[in-house]
PDB file of C-alpha atoms in Angstrom:
ATOM      1  CA  MET A 108       0.058   0.138  -0.036  1.00  0.00           C
ATOM      2  CA  ASN A 109       1.271   3.363  -0.703  1.00  0.00           C
ATOM      3  CA  LEU A 110       2.590   5.353   2.216  1.00  0.00           C
ATOM      4  CA  GLY A 111       1.052   8.592   1.021  1.00  0.00           C
ATOM      5  CA  ILE A 112      -2.489   7.034   1.057  1.00  0.00           C
ATOM      6  CA  VAL A 113      -2.121   5.758   4.526  1.00  0.00           C
ATOM      7  CA  LYS A 114      -0.609   8.984   5.794  1.00  0.00           C
ATOM      8  CA  ASN A 115      -3.658  10.918   4.280  1.00  0.00           C
ATOM      9  CA  LYS A 116      -6.174   8.429   5.580  1.00  0.00           C
ATOM     10  CA  THR A 117      -4.542   8.866   9.072  1.00  0.00           C
ATOM     11  CA  TYR A 118      -4.653  12.639   8.977  1.00  0.00           C
ATOM     12  CA  HIS A 119      -8.462  12.233   7.784  1.00  0.00           C
ATOM     13  CA  ASP A 120      -9.226  10.101  10.758  1.00  0.00           C
ATOM     14  CA  LEU A 121      -7.602  12.013  13.232  1.00  0.00           C
ATOM     15  CA  PHE A 122      -9.274  15.115  11.830  1.00  0.00           C
ATOM     16  CA  ILE A 123     -12.828  13.482  12.339  1.00  0.00           C
ATOM     17  CA  ILE A 124     -11.609  12.668  15.899  1.00  0.00           C
ATOM     18  CA  PHE A 125     -10.593  16.239  16.245  1.00  0.00           C
ATOM     19  CA  LEU A 126     -14.048  17.495  14.927  1.00  0.00           C
ATOM     20  CA  ILE A 127     -15.889  15.372  17.297  1.00  0.00           C
ATOM     21  CA  PHE A 128     -13.711  16.718  20.156  1.00  0.00           C
ATOM     22  CA  ILE A 129     -14.129  20.143  19.281  1.00  0.00           C
ATOM     23  CA  PHE A 130     -17.987  19.827  18.587  1.00  0.00           C
ATOM     24  CA  ASP A 131     -18.211  18.265  22.211  1.00  0.00           C
ATOM     25  CA  ARG A 132     -15.915  20.887  23.838  1.00  0.00           C
ATOM     26  CA  VAL A 133     -17.950  23.970  22.195  1.00  0.00           C
ATOM     27  CA  SER A 134     -21.110  22.547  23.337  1.00  0.00           C
ATOM     28  CA  LYS A 135     -19.984  22.015  26.920  1.00  0.00           C
ATOM     29  CA  ILE A 136     -18.373  25.452  27.111  1.00  0.00           C
ATOM     30  CA  PHE A 137     -21.394  27.010  26.079  1.00  0.00           C
ATOM     31  CA  ILE A 138     -23.792  25.435  28.415  1.00  0.00           C
ATOM     32  CA  ILE A 139     -21.219  25.973  31.359  1.00  0.00           C
ATOM     33  CA  ASN A 140     -21.030  29.672  30.516  1.00  0.00           C
ATOM     34  CA  THR A 141     -24.611  29.965  30.193  1.00  0.00           C
ATOM     35  CA  TYR A 142     -25.472  28.176  33.168  1.00  0.00           C
ATOM     36  CA  SER A 143     -22.855  30.339  35.140  1.00  0.00           C
ATOM     37  CA  GLN A 144     -24.631  33.534  33.551  1.00  0.00           C
ATOM     38  CA  ASN A 145     -28.113  32.438  34.828  1.00  0.00           C
ATOM     39  CA  SER A 146     -29.298  32.418  38.255  1.00  0.00           C
ATOM     40  CA  PHE A 147     -31.794  29.403  37.533  1.00  0.00           C
ATOM     41  CA  PRO A 148     -30.799  25.658  36.816  1.00  0.00           C
ATOM     42  CA  GLU A 149     -32.883  25.306  33.639  1.00  0.00           C
ATOM     43  CA  ILE A 150     -31.323  26.713  30.657  1.00  0.00           C
ATOM     44  CA  PHE A 151     -34.089  25.362  28.264  1.00  0.00           C
ATOM     45  CA  GLN A 152     -37.332  23.431  28.975  1.00  0.00           C
ATOM     46  CA  SER A 153     -39.907  21.902  26.592  1.00  0.00           C
ATOM     47  CA  LYS A 154     -42.216  19.165  26.569  1.00  0.00           C
ATOM     48  CA  PHE A 155     -39.833  16.393  25.827  1.00  0.00           C
ATOM     49  CA  LEU A 156     -36.280  18.231  26.160  1.00  0.00           C
ATOM     50  CA  ASN A 157     -34.736  20.101  29.018  1.00  0.00           C
ATOM     51  CA  ILE A 158     -31.223  21.625  29.020  1.00  0.00           C
ATOM     52  CA  HIS A 159     -29.646  21.980  32.377  1.00  0.00           C
ATOM     53  CA  LEU A 160     -26.096  21.433  33.649  1.00  0.00           C
ATOM     54  CA  ILE A 161     -25.312  18.539  35.910  1.00  0.00           C
ATOM     55  CA  TRP A 162     -21.598  17.503  36.852  1.00  0.00           C
ATOM     56  CA  ASN A 163     -21.293  13.766  36.491  1.00  0.00           C
ATOM     57  CA  ASP A 164     -18.374  12.381  38.685  1.00  0.00           C
ATOM     58  CA  GLY A 165     -19.351   8.843  37.758  1.00  0.00           C
ATOM     59  CA  ILE A 166     -18.480   6.673  35.199  1.00  0.00           C
ATOM     60  CA  ALA A 167     -21.198   6.014  32.493  1.00  0.00           C
ATOM     61  CA  PHE A 168     -24.567   8.026  33.171  1.00  0.00           C
ATOM     62  CA  GLY A 169     -23.640   8.851  36.706  1.00  0.00           C
ATOM     63  CA  LEU A 170     -23.011   5.008  37.682  1.00  0.00           C
ATOM     64  CA  PHE A 171     -20.378   4.526  40.125  1.00  0.00           C
ATOM     65  CA  SER A 172     -19.959   8.168  41.441  1.00  0.00           C
ATOM     66  CA  ILE A 173     -16.707   8.547  43.489  1.00  0.00           C
ATOM     67  CA  SER A 174     -15.511  11.306  45.416  1.00  0.00           C
ATOM     68  CA  GLU A 175     -12.331   9.691  46.667  1.00  0.00           C
ATOM     69  CA  GLY A 176      -9.267  11.174  44.648  1.00  0.00           C
ATOM     70  CA  ASN A 177      -7.166   8.125  44.383  1.00  0.00           C
ATOM     71  CA  LEU A 178     -10.181   5.881  43.266  1.00  0.00           C
ATOM     72  CA  TYR A 179     -11.173   8.437  40.945  1.00  0.00           C
ATOM     73  CA  ASN A 180      -7.828   8.855  39.306  1.00  0.00           C
ATOM     74  CA  PHE A 181      -7.585   5.036  38.909  1.00  0.00           C
ATOM     75  CA  PHE A 182     -10.708   5.036  37.034  1.00  0.00           C
ATOM     76  CA  THR A 183      -9.973   8.050  34.857  1.00  0.00           C
ATOM     77  CA  PHE A 184      -6.578   5.900  34.021  1.00  0.00           C
ATOM     78  CA  PHE A 185      -8.375   2.894  33.473  1.00  0.00           C
ATOM     79  CA  ILE A 186     -10.721   4.885  30.938  1.00  0.00           C
ATOM     80  CA  PHE A 187      -7.547   6.012  29.193  1.00  0.00           C
ATOM     81  CA  LEU A 188      -6.294   2.657  28.747  1.00  0.00           C
ATOM     82  CA  ILE A 189      -9.826   1.432  27.295  1.00  0.00           C
ATOM     83  CA  ILE A 190      -9.671   4.350  24.783  1.00  0.00           C
ATOM     84  CA  PHE A 191      -5.971   3.603  23.876  1.00  0.00           C
ATOM     85  CA  GLY A 192      -7.237  -0.099  23.147  1.00  0.00           C
ATOM     86  CA  ILE A 193     -10.119   1.026  21.140  1.00  0.00           C
ATOM     87  CA  PHE A 194      -7.712   3.419  19.064  1.00  0.00           C
ATOM     88  CA  LEU A 195      -5.796   0.282  18.331  1.00  0.00           C
ATOM     89  CA  MET A 196      -8.811  -1.607  17.107  1.00  0.00           C
ATOM     90  CA  PHE A 197      -9.780   1.537  15.181  1.00  0.00           C
ATOM     91  CA  TYR A 198      -6.281   1.340  13.414  1.00  0.00           C
ATOM     92  CA  LYS A 199      -6.805  -1.984  12.392  1.00  0.00           C
ATOM     93  CA  SER A 200     -10.434  -1.757  10.858  1.00  0.00           C
ATOM     94  CA  LYS A 201     -12.031  -0.819   7.631  1.00  0.00           C
ATOM     95  CA  GLY A 202     -15.111   0.695   6.590  1.00  0.00           C
ATOM     96  CA  LEU A 203     -18.121   1.523   8.896  1.00  0.00           C
ATOM     97  CA  ARG A 204     -16.558  -0.337  11.640  1.00  0.00           C
ATOM     98  CA  ARG A 205     -13.629   2.203  11.453  1.00  0.00           C
ATOM     99  CA  TYR A 206     -15.978   5.177  11.443  1.00  0.00           C
ATOM    100  CA  SER A 207     -17.649   3.620  14.443  1.00  0.00           C
ATOM    101  CA  TYR A 208     -14.502   3.443  16.173  1.00  0.00           C
ATOM    102  CA  LEU A 209     -13.798   7.110  15.441  1.00  0.00           C
ATOM    103  CA  MET A 210     -17.007   8.255  16.993  1.00  0.00           C
ATOM    104  CA  ILE A 211     -16.457   6.184  20.029  1.00  0.00           C
ATOM    105  CA  VAL A 212     -12.811   7.542  20.470  1.00  0.00           C
ATOM    106  CA  GLY A 213     -13.656  11.059  19.527  1.00  0.00           C
ATOM    107  CA  GLY A 214     -16.489  10.988  22.201  1.00  0.00           C
ATOM    108  CA  ALA A 215     -14.446   9.164  24.867  1.00  0.00           C
ATOM    109  CA  ILE A 216     -11.673  11.634  24.627  1.00  0.00           C
ATOM    110  CA  GLY A 217     -13.912  14.575  25.113  1.00  0.00           C
ATOM    111  CA  ASN A 218     -15.270  12.979  28.321  1.00  0.00           C
ATOM    112  CA  LEU A 219     -11.780  11.984  29.418  1.00  0.00           C
ATOM    113  CA  PHE A 220     -10.385  15.692  28.812  1.00  0.00           C
ATOM    114  CA  ASP A 221     -13.450  16.862  31.253  1.00  0.00           C
ATOM    115  CA  ARG A 222     -12.507  14.237  33.727  1.00  0.00           C
ATOM    116  CA  ILE A 223      -9.026  15.406  33.785  1.00  0.00           C
ATOM    117  CA  VAL A 224      -9.655  19.211  33.687  1.00  0.00           C
ATOM    118  CA  TYR A 225     -12.945  19.462  35.825  1.00  0.00           C
ATOM    119  CA  LYS A 226     -12.634  16.270  37.717  1.00  0.00           C
ATOM    120  CA  ALA A 227     -16.319  15.543  36.417  1.00  0.00           C
ATOM    121  CA  VAL A 228     -17.977  15.543  32.986  1.00  0.00           C
ATOM    122  CA  PRO A 229     -20.697  18.179  32.283  1.00  0.00           C
ATOM    123  CA  ASP A 230     -24.087  16.557  31.205  1.00  0.00           C
ATOM    124  CA  PHE A 231     -26.852  18.603  29.987  1.00  0.00           C
ATOM    125  CA  ILE A 232     -29.377  17.030  27.354  1.00  0.00           C
ATOM    126  CA  ASP A 233     -32.390  15.575  29.466  1.00  0.00           C
ATOM    127  CA  PHE A 234     -34.908  13.769  26.972  1.00  0.00           C
ATOM    128  CA  HIS A 235     -38.206  12.882  28.905  1.00  0.00           C
ATOM    129  CA  ILE A 236     -41.829  11.822  28.634  1.00  0.00           C
ATOM    130  CA  LYS A 237     -43.910  13.300  31.079  1.00  0.00           C
ATOM    131  CA  ASP A 238     -42.282  12.021  34.423  1.00  0.00           C
ATOM    132  CA  PHE A 239     -39.882   9.350  33.039  1.00  0.00           C
ATOM    133  CA  HIS A 240     -36.579  11.015  32.365  1.00  0.00           C
ATOM    134  CA  TRP A 241     -33.599   9.091  30.503  1.00  0.00           C
ATOM    135  CA  PHE A 242     -30.062   9.735  31.736  1.00  0.00           C
ATOM    136  CA  ILE A 243     -28.660  13.133  31.316  1.00  0.00           C
ATOM    137  CA  PHE A 244     -26.006  13.152  28.643  1.00  0.00           C
ATOM    138  CA  ASN A 245     -23.656  15.206  26.482  1.00  0.00           C
ATOM    139  CA  ILE A 246     -22.594  15.483  22.708  1.00  0.00           C
ATOM    140  CA  ALA A 247     -19.661  13.029  23.561  1.00  0.00           C
ATOM    141  CA  ASP A 248     -21.990  10.578  24.811  1.00  0.00           C
ATOM    142  CA  VAL A 249     -24.179  10.766  21.734  1.00  0.00           C
ATOM    143  CA  PHE A 250     -21.156  10.163  19.544  1.00  0.00           C
ATOM    144  CA  ILE A 251     -20.021   7.047  21.783  1.00  0.00           C
ATOM    145  CA  THR A 252     -23.726   5.874  21.658  1.00  0.00           C
ATOM    146  CA  VAL A 253     -24.023   5.987  17.815  1.00  0.00           C
ATOM    147  CA  GLY A 254     -20.638   4.270  17.340  1.00  0.00           C
ATOM    148  CA  ILE A 255     -21.623   1.597  19.578  1.00  0.00           C
ATOM    149  CA  PHE A 256     -24.871   1.352  17.760  1.00  0.00           C
ATOM    150  CA  PHE A 257     -23.097   1.111  14.530  1.00  0.00           C
ATOM    151  CA  MET A 258     -20.825  -1.823  15.793  1.00  0.00           C
ATOM    152  CA  ILE A 259     -23.816  -3.806  17.095  1.00  0.00           C
ATOM    153  CA  PHE A 260     -25.268  -3.319  13.519  1.00  0.00           C
ATOM    154  CA  ILE A 261     -22.323  -4.423  11.835  1.00  0.00           C
ATOM    155  CA  GLU A 262     -21.987  -7.436  14.268  1.00  0.00           C
ATOM    156  CA  PHE A 263     -25.431  -8.545  13.299  1.00  0.00           C
ATOM    157  CA  THR A 264     -25.038  -8.157   9.704  1.00  0.00           C
ATOM    158  CA  ASP A 265     -21.687  -9.726   9.631  1.00  0.00           C
ATOM    159  CA  LYS A 266     -22.966 -12.832  11.522  1.00  0.00           C
ATOM    160  CA  ASN A 267     -26.066 -13.124   8.949  1.00  0.00           C
ATOM    161  CA  LYS A 268     -23.229 -13.006   6.119  1.00  0.00           C
ATOM    162  CA  GLU A 269     -21.352 -15.613   7.804  1.00  0.00           C
ATOM    163  CA  GLN A 270     -24.547 -17.929   8.392  1.00  0.00           C
ATOM    164  CA  ASN A 271     -25.659 -17.448   5.065  1.00  0.00           C
ATOM    165  CA  ASN A 272     -21.825 -18.406   3.667  1.00  0.00           C
ATOM    166  CA  TYR A 273     -22.169 -21.561   6.149  1.00  0.00           C
ATOM    167  CA  GLU A 274     -25.604 -22.434   4.611  1.00  0.00           C
ATOM    168  CA  LYS A 275     -24.349 -22.354   1.086  1.00  0.00           C
ATOM    169  CA  ASN A 276     -21.460 -24.895   1.878  1.00  0.00           C
TER     170      ASN A 276
END
């Protein structure tokens, strides 16, 4: 394979990760600044969507919230190792699977940045139907979730192809 093509593809992929990271950062900075300028917690309210800032010091969707510094630092380092592992899987992948990994890595780096800088992740998107509220999340979580859904979709379609090939033989 031509080294120039690999180099351009790598720049393209890193640019996508960077764009996801920047989109996430801009949204979080906007919400943090808007929240600090208002004296009320709700930034936006509607029938199905609320925008209000909460600080998530847990892992996923506020689970395992921790206040102990060493344990928090351990989880943050563990998350870094997971991101590194996903980055290695992305590097070896192709097609839609590769873009799925890009979305997951871009979002995960955005949340890791917040864990390092703020010691918590700002979440602000609250979808709800009447009194049922889903977990509050942010833009990075959206990219991570979409990337995971694509990975699940790929796994189902690849298994169907394998099963069809098996049945033909």
